[in-house]
Amino acid sequence: MPRLDKVAQIPKPDKIFVFKSCVASNKYPGIEACSSDSLRILGIEPVDSDEQTCCGGFVTFANVAAPTASMPAVARNLSLAEEKGLDTCVVCNGCWTFLNEFGHFMNHNAEVKASVNMMLNMMGKEYKGTGSVYHIAEMYYRLKEELAENVKRPLKGIKVATHYGCHYLGGGKYTAIDDAQMPSYLEEIIEILGGEVVPYTANRECCGTGFTQVINGKDLSLEHTKTKLDSVKEADPDILVVQCPYCHSQLDRIQQQFNYRDEGDFQTPILHIAQLVGMGLGLDVAKLGFAAHVSGRARLENVLDRIGR
Amino acid sequence: MADNYLEAYGKETSQDAGERTLKYFEDLFSMEMPLSRMMKMMPGMVKFMMSSKDTREDLFKFMPQMTPMIKQAVTGK
Amino acid sequence: MRLRIHENGIRTIVEESIQKSLTACLQCSKCGGGCAHVDEFDLSPRQVIEYLLDCLDEQVLDSRTIWLCGKNCTECEVICPVGLPLNGIMVTLREEATRRGVEPKYEQPSLIYHKFEHCSKHRREGEEG
Amino acid sequence: MLEQVKDWDDDFYERWKPIAMGFVNEAERCLQCGKCTGQCPAAAVTPGYNPRKLIRDLVDGNIKRILSSVELWQCFFCSGCYSTCPMDINFPFFIFMLRLGAMNEGYGWEDVKQLEAYAEKDYLKDGITVSIRERNPFVVDTVGDIGKIREAAGLPTKRVVSKRGVAEINMISDLSGMTSFMKKIGGVDLLDCNTCDDAQARRCKTKPLPSKVGKITTKTRFYNYGEPSGGKTNAKT
Amino acid sequence: MSKKTLVIGGGIAGITAAQKIAQNGGDVILIEKEDALGGNFAKLTYTFPVLGDAKALVSQEVQKVQTTPSIEILTNTTLTACQGSVGDFSVELKTLSGTRQEIVGAIIVAAGFHYMEPTAYTEYSYGRSPKVVTSLEFEKMAAENRLPQGNVRVVFVHCVGSRDKAKGYVYCSKICCSYSAKHAIMMKKANPQSKSYVFYIDIRALGKGYEEFIRSAMEEHNVRYIRGRVAKVLESEGKLLVRAEDSLMGNPVEVEADLVVLASAMEPPVGSRDLAAMLGIATDEYGFFQDVESNVRPCHSSKPGIFLAGSCTQPMEIASAVAMGGLSASEALAVTR
């Protein structure tokens, strides 16, 4: 069950710094478009800046960048939001965990913060550590009431299954808004949007990307994704909702690889929570960016016809 | 990856491997700023300064903060 | 790999032949400690029991231990706190392996072992060399 | 060749904790209860991978075995073990730091080479780690050009990070020694279906795909040429 | 100086304390907040280590207490106020028929313990699947013989809530190893076709005959003991997938089970902190009543004249609760005579 005390701590700002995720911008633009437009509909003005680079989490945990190299990059990104006095809203589990972990680490480690600030002063920036980082799913759960009021296209009769992703709930063991084993805030958002929740056994399993395992140990990663997708296929939902573009890209693309390797016929469309909320709030279809999806496209069109374009 | 790590390391014991790893982490996470490290940072700063006009101004604004560190690094006090 | 635990592996055959439940095994690995040849085996006697209980039948049957061990050297049986007849278990596994056509693997182990091999006094009746 | 306990470095972990400044903590509190391996997705598919054993070796000081092990590079980084651990041991941070140590010993460079290419050609070049490059010809056939989809969604055709931003992260990378580290590692060049000749495209489409999922004996990499990292030989034990 | 003693809590510790005081000529007021004596002991069907009949033992003890004249038993009664010092405490008791003022010489706290509700353990899908029960519910099912029939697999999980810094208590609840073995044997007796699995970290058999009892579960009733803490229990089409690591082999394992029994932690009784505040005695950081010196003066609370008995001080089995009941009775007699 969601930790309501944690949810209450999330403010309802009138402006928020939207952190663009690399996978979302270049592989699934629908996530980026829907996240900022849905926040605007829910009454929060999204602010973004093209100074903001990648959060650096991928290159760090892939051991290309040592923590001393990526901590200044994180501080730099966070200082962009602090200059405008805003909190940061991310769409990706990896960004959330990475920005939070290193931000928390710097706030509790004065000498590290001093050396990071030395580097940032060279660029005329300074990391104070005042802003905090929220996930878009947390914001949707916090704005439940506004979400309920603004639903224009209720997802009547659409069977939706959830996949929470590991980094947000695993990395945020004490800071996420729900416990790691039986989260239910995505289910509540689906019910608010009118969809019908479909449970399946491997709900809390990892999507199989293994962060860099899909590049280095592809066979192990495919093996795990296969068990996940088999379990999803049993429940046969219309849509599988994820909250991280990296899970999105893995589950989406690997279904196609399984299909033409006749490993089974996987046609489950994968949607990010921002796209699902965008669909519920009635954003026009081009903004949802379904053209960038790889598998389950026919079923996606069928869902759109059922709930009205 | 060693198929058999005992053969890969030969005579070396875990203590030596541990020593080496600790020394690596020490200078990876070290906070002080010896002269050698500052020299290694110079090309990066120069490239940043050359890249555009406003980056040059920021670096000049940073210079007063830099001078005590250079003095401390050079004199090693 | 994740193993599925069930009860209808060869463990039931072994339990019927020794008339004692393998779950009695305390997994204290005293047998592995006491055994003279354990560095030649790929599985220590304790691991053989645990593999049986974990239904890893193929790995047990094509391990070297069941072929080398159990030739009337009862060092582990003596010190087993639960008194599991490890020799009997190895004999049953060997029969099961030959029944399933698993070719035996016993390149010659260390010299200690030879002493038992040739000494007819130690050999049990009805068991070939 | 039996392992000698006397050559274990038993105070390695104690001396390592202050140096790593809070990235590694509480491994000495490990109960060895096995809850992390029980839920580990990597342990479920990879023979021989066991996070509990890695923590055991670390606290024991069996540094040789950890740094040269292939298991260090098989972790899925899903931090499920951190969420179920009764003693709050952040295992992914251990893996992350031990991998740095292993690379200092010369292991794992082949795995990092694949990722160094992303850092060098995308992250430091235009500030975004995942570029529009697509290395899967079937995806390019179904999705087509991302730029048009971005325009339809009302976003600029190409997400651009300002030149100032790119210059800043390049400086950070130079100052912190990441560039020299990446030069030492070296990288492979990234395939891109949009700009590749049709000979390579034909080879990619006809390349034998990794072995049927379920048998962990794959040698070939799905789209990139080149042998996978040396670590796979241990995967079968 | 009043010669009466107030015993709070009608569990086995309280009953023993009351009996011992009555046998030595003291008079007792025994108050119990439930409507029957017996406490947690009454909820059991068998005891360990010799599978004795718990129901008979409890009723025999309760019957003995009810027939002794000098023990006044007040059920559905709680303590609402307490002033004074050793020798004459003025206590206010809220009974069904209104409040009563009493003057007592000594007070014995025998409030018992409470099984922790493992709702925080969502990884075991407790609360989501009806087939995941706590040990108390298993006792009730065994008493009403609603145990699953046919060849089913029952999994017993140790250390749920105890030895867990993150979501539970760091201490070990001492008796789960023994009563899980008892449950496994009860399951085998009730349904010989069933298979029992026990997931443990270490077996802690801390009493006479306990190790033999647990060994008999392994040897005669072939209960399969797997060393490894259960990581996840998933529901899939009516079956429960119990996932853990057989850490003696280093492989993750999965057992398809029909019933999962969680041995949850023994935590202090509900409201132990405000009872302690009312009496003015100290509790430890978990809420158990704190004894002054746990080795040489185990029964003495931080306030002279108030004594502690039973599992309200620490997780303990029935034998120790009875022993501590007797000890606190003799302490109370020393004060009130």
PDB file of N, CA, C and O in Angstrom, chain A residues 21-57:
ATOM      1  N   SER A  21      14.573  12.414 -20.106  1.00  0.00           N
ATOM      2  CA  SER A  21      15.377  11.182 -20.047  1.00  0.00           C
ATOM      3  C   SER A  21      15.847  10.849 -21.455  1.00  0.00           C
ATOM      4  O   SER A  21      15.136  11.099 -22.429  1.00  0.00           O
ATOM      5  N   CYS A  22      17.075  10.330 -21.549  1.00  0.00           N
ATOM      6  CA  CYS A  22      17.659  10.084 -22.886  1.00  0.00           C
ATOM      7  C   CYS A  22      16.813   9.095 -23.675  1.00  0.00           C
ATOM      8  O   CYS A  22      16.474   9.341 -24.828  1.00  0.00           O
ATOM      9  N   VAL A  23      16.467   7.948 -23.033  1.00  0.00           N
ATOM     10  CA  VAL A  23      15.739   6.919 -23.792  1.00  0.00           C
ATOM     11  C   VAL A  23      14.402   7.486 -24.240  1.00  0.00           C
ATOM     12  O   VAL A  23      13.959   7.278 -25.371  1.00  0.00           O
ATOM     13  N   ALA A  24      13.757   8.295 -23.360  1.00  0.00           N
ATOM     14  CA  ALA A  24      12.441   8.817 -23.730  1.00  0.00           C
ATOM     15  C   ALA A  24      12.586   9.790 -24.889  1.00  0.00           C
ATOM     16  O   ALA A  24      11.832   9.736 -25.863  1.00  0.00           O
ATOM     17  N   SER A  25      13.595  10.660 -24.832  1.00  0.00           N
ATOM     18  CA  SER A  25      13.668  11.673 -25.901  1.00  0.00           C
ATOM     19  C   SER A  25      13.973  11.028 -27.239  1.00  0.00           C
ATOM     20  O   SER A  25      13.384  11.374 -28.248  1.00  0.00           O
ATOM     21  N   ASN A  26      14.888  10.066 -27.258  1.00  0.00           N
ATOM     22  CA  ASN A  26      15.346   9.592 -28.576  1.00  0.00           C
ATOM     23  C   ASN A  26      14.689   8.307 -29.014  1.00  0.00           C
ATOM     24  O   ASN A  26      14.859   7.884 -30.140  1.00  0.00           O
ATOM     25  N   LYS A  27      14.003   7.611 -28.128  1.00  0.00           N
ATOM     26  CA  LYS A  27      13.408   6.335 -28.583  1.00  0.00           C
ATOM     27  C   LYS A  27      11.881   6.386 -28.458  1.00  0.00           C
ATOM     28  O   LYS A  27      11.183   5.813 -29.291  1.00  0.00           O
ATOM     29  N   TYR A  28      11.355   7.059 -27.426  1.00  0.00           N
ATOM     30  CA  TYR A  28       9.889   7.089 -27.260  1.00  0.00           C
ATOM     31  C   TYR A  28       9.477   8.526 -26.958  1.00  0.00           C
ATOM     32  O   TYR A  28       9.220   8.877 -25.818  1.00  0.00           O
ATOM     33  N   PRO A  29       9.443   9.400 -27.972  1.00  0.00           N
ATOM     34  CA  PRO A  29       9.133  10.812 -27.691  1.00  0.00           C
ATOM     35  C   PRO A  29       7.756  10.998 -27.084  1.00  0.00           C
ATOM     36  O   PRO A  29       7.497  11.983 -26.389  1.00  0.00           O
ATOM     37  N   GLY A  30       6.880  10.003 -27.262  1.00  0.00           N
ATOM     38  CA  GLY A  30       5.531  10.127 -26.688  1.00  0.00           C
ATOM     39  C   GLY A  30       5.599  10.348 -25.181  1.00  0.00           C
ATOM     40  O   GLY A  30       4.832  11.114 -24.609  1.00  0.00           O
ATOM     41  N   ILE A  31       6.585   9.710 -24.517  1.00  0.00           N
ATOM     42  CA  ILE A  31       6.678   9.846 -23.049  1.00  0.00           C
ATOM     43  C   ILE A  31       6.945  11.305 -22.698  1.00  0.00           C
ATOM     44  O   ILE A  31       6.294  11.904 -21.841  1.00  0.00           O
ATOM     45  N   GLU A  32       7.927  11.910 -23.447  1.00  0.00           N
ATOM     46  CA  GLU A  32       8.305  13.290 -23.108  1.00  0.00           C
ATOM     47  C   GLU A  32       7.152  14.234 -23.356  1.00  0.00           C
ATOM     48  O   GLU A  32       6.807  15.051 -22.509  1.00  0.00           O
ATOM     49  N   ALA A  33       6.511  14.059 -24.534  1.00  0.00           N
ATOM     50  CA  ALA A  33       5.417  14.993 -24.868  1.00  0.00           C
ATOM     51  C   ALA A  33       4.293  14.839 -23.843  1.00  0.00           C
ATOM     52  O   ALA A  33       3.819  15.818 -23.253  1.00  0.00           O
ATOM     53  N   CYS A  34       3.906  13.569 -23.567  1.00  0.00           N
ATOM     54  CA  CYS A  34       2.750  13.368 -22.679  1.00  0.00           C
ATOM     55  C   CYS A  34       3.060  13.851 -21.267  1.00  0.00           C
ATOM     56  O   CYS A  34       2.202  14.423 -20.598  1.00  0.00           O
ATOM     57  N   SER A  35       4.335  13.640 -20.812  1.00  0.00           N
ATOM     58  CA  SER A  35       4.581  14.004 -19.404  1.00  0.00           C
ATOM     59  C   SER A  35       4.404  15.509 -19.228  1.00  0.00           C
ATOM     60  O   SER A  35       3.703  15.949 -18.312  1.00  0.00           O
ATOM     61  N   SER A  36       4.998  16.314 -20.151  1.00  0.00           N
ATOM     62  CA  SER A  36       4.852  17.766 -19.897  1.00  0.00           C
ATOM     63  C   SER A  36       3.408  18.206 -20.129  1.00  0.00           C
ATOM     64  O   SER A  36       2.855  18.965 -19.331  1.00  0.00           O
ATOM     65  N   ASP A  37       2.744  17.672 -21.184  1.00  0.00           N
ATOM     66  CA  ASP A  37       1.362  18.160 -21.415  1.00  0.00           C
ATOM     67  C   ASP A  37       0.429  17.716 -20.288  1.00  0.00           C
ATOM     68  O   ASP A  37      -0.422  18.493 -19.827  1.00  0.00           O
ATOM     69  N   SER A  38       0.610  16.473 -19.801  1.00  0.00           N
ATOM     70  CA  SER A  38      -0.322  16.036 -18.740  1.00  0.00           C
ATOM     71  C   SER A  38      -0.102  16.861 -17.471  1.00  0.00           C
ATOM     72  O   SER A  38      -1.053  17.229 -16.779  1.00  0.00           O
ATOM     73  N   LEU A  39       1.195  17.195 -17.176  1.00  0.00           N
ATOM     74  CA  LEU A  39       1.425  18.034 -15.985  1.00  0.00           C
ATOM     75  C   LEU A  39       0.760  19.388 -16.162  1.00  0.00           C
ATOM     76  O   LEU A  39       0.153  19.921 -15.226  1.00  0.00           O
ATOM     77  N   ARG A  40       0.817  19.906 -17.421  1.00  0.00           N
ATOM     78  CA  ARG A  40       0.203  21.229 -17.658  1.00  0.00           C
ATOM     79  C   ARG A  40      -1.297  21.130 -17.399  1.00  0.00           C
ATOM     80  O   ARG A  40      -1.899  21.959 -16.714  1.00  0.00           O
ATOM     81  N   ILE A  41      -1.924  20.024 -17.881  1.00  0.00           N
ATOM     82  CA  ILE A  41      -3.382  19.891 -17.664  1.00  0.00           C
ATOM     83  C   ILE A  41      -3.676  19.780 -16.165  1.00  0.00           C
ATOM     84  O   ILE A  41      -4.643  20.334 -15.641  1.00  0.00           O
ATOM     85  N   LEU A  42      -2.770  19.100 -15.436  1.00  0.00           N
ATOM     86  CA  LEU A  42      -3.040  18.903 -14.001  1.00  0.00           C
ATOM     87  C   LEU A  42      -2.651  20.141 -13.193  1.00  0.00           C
ATOM     88  O   LEU A  42      -2.600  20.084 -11.959  1.00  0.00           O
ATOM     89  N   GLY A  43      -2.278  21.247 -13.890  1.00  0.00           N
ATOM     90  CA  GLY A  43      -2.083  22.486 -13.163  1.00  0.00           C
ATOM     91  C   GLY A  43      -0.657  22.759 -12.763  1.00  0.00           C
ATOM     92  O   GLY A  43      -0.401  23.602 -11.921  1.00  0.00           O
ATOM     93  N   ILE A  44       0.316  22.017 -13.327  1.00  0.00           N
ATOM     94  CA  ILE A  44       1.721  22.311 -12.983  1.00  0.00           C
ATOM     95  C   ILE A  44       2.412  22.699 -14.292  1.00  0.00           C
ATOM     96  O   ILE A  44       2.377  21.932 -15.263  1.00  0.00           O
ATOM     97  N   GLU A  45       3.021  23.868 -14.314  1.00  0.00           N
ATOM     98  CA  GLU A  45       3.658  24.372 -15.540  1.00  0.00           C
ATOM     99  C   GLU A  45       5.027  23.686 -15.673  1.00  0.00           C
ATOM    100  O   GLU A  45       5.888  23.870 -14.808  1.00  0.00           O
ATOM    101  N   PRO A  46       5.225  22.854 -16.691  1.00  0.00           N
ATOM    102  CA  PRO A  46       6.550  22.204 -16.838  1.00  0.00           C
ATOM    103  C   PRO A  46       7.573  23.198 -17.378  1.00  0.00           C
ATOM    104  O   PRO A  46       7.287  23.969 -18.293  1.00  0.00           O
ATOM    105  N   VAL A  47       8.725  23.209 -16.760  1.00  0.00           N
ATOM    106  CA  VAL A  47       9.819  24.082 -17.224  1.00  0.00           C
ATOM    107  C   VAL A  47      10.988  23.172 -17.577  1.00  0.00           C
ATOM    108  O   VAL A  47      11.331  22.268 -16.796  1.00  0.00           O
ATOM    109  N   ASP A  48      11.525  23.307 -18.791  1.00  0.00           N
ATOM    110  CA  ASP A  48      12.733  22.496 -19.055  1.00  0.00           C
ATOM    111  C   ASP A  48      13.777  23.393 -19.696  1.00  0.00           C
ATOM    112  O   ASP A  48      13.488  24.509 -20.121  1.00  0.00           O
ATOM    113  N   SER A  49      15.010  22.894 -19.704  1.00  0.00           N
ATOM    114  CA  SER A  49      16.073  23.727 -20.303  1.00  0.00           C
ATOM    115  C   SER A  49      16.965  22.806 -21.106  1.00  0.00           C
ATOM    116  O   SER A  49      17.155  21.630 -20.747  1.00  0.00           O
ATOM    117  N   ASP A  50      17.485  23.331 -22.218  1.00  0.00           N
ATOM    118  CA  ASP A  50      18.313  22.438 -23.032  1.00  0.00           C
ATOM    119  C   ASP A  50      19.746  22.424 -22.516  1.00  0.00           C
ATOM    120  O   ASP A  50      20.634  21.907 -23.137  1.00  0.00           O
ATOM    121  N   GLU A  51      19.986  23.059 -21.350  1.00  0.00           N
ATOM    122  CA  GLU A  51      21.310  22.918 -20.737  1.00  0.00           C
ATOM    123  C   GLU A  51      21.425  21.538 -20.084  1.00  0.00           C
ATOM    124  O   GLU A  51      22.505  21.056 -19.809  1.00  0.00           O
ATOM    125  N   GLN A  52      20.250  20.943 -19.809  1.00  0.00           N
ATOM    126  CA  GLN A  52      20.239  19.710 -18.985  1.00  0.00           C
ATOM    127  C   GLN A  52      20.723  18.542 -19.825  1.00  0.00           C
ATOM    128  O   GLN A  52      20.171  18.276 -20.899  1.00  0.00           O
ATOM    129  N   THR A  53      21.768  17.879 -19.370  1.00  0.00           N
ATOM    130  CA  THR A  53      22.302  16.747 -20.148  1.00  0.00           C
ATOM    131  C   THR A  53      21.750  15.449 -19.544  1.00  0.00           C
ATOM    132  O   THR A  53      20.923  15.461 -18.637  1.00  0.00           O
ATOM    133  N   CYS A  54      22.321  14.321 -19.995  1.00  0.00           N
ATOM    134  CA  CYS A  54      21.891  13.019 -19.448  1.00  0.00           C
ATOM    135  C   CYS A  54      22.307  12.950 -17.980  1.00  0.00           C
ATOM    136  O   CYS A  54      23.318  13.544 -17.564  1.00  0.00           O
ATOM    137  N   CYS A  55      21.533  12.214 -17.167  1.00  0.00           N
ATOM    138  CA  CYS A  55      21.818  12.217 -15.712  1.00  0.00           C
ATOM    139  C   CYS A  55      23.153  11.540 -15.423  1.00  0.00           C
ATOM    140  O   CYS A  55      23.697  11.656 -14.357  1.00  0.00           O
ATOM    141  N   GLY A  56      23.690  10.766 -16.363  1.00  0.00           N
ATOM    142  CA  GLY A  56      25.004  10.164 -16.131  1.00  0.00           C
ATOM    143  C   GLY A  56      24.928   8.855 -15.384  1.00  0.00           C
ATOM    144  O   GLY A  56      25.931   8.210 -15.147  1.00  0.00           O
ATOM    145  N   GLY A  57      23.713   8.431 -15.024  1.00  0.00           N
ATOM    146  CA  GLY A  57      23.593   7.182 -14.250  1.00  0.00           C
ATOM    147  C   GLY A  57      24.059   5.994 -15.054  1.00  0.00           C
ATOM    148  O   GLY A  57      24.740   5.102 -14.552  1.00  0.00           O
TER     149      GLY A  57
END
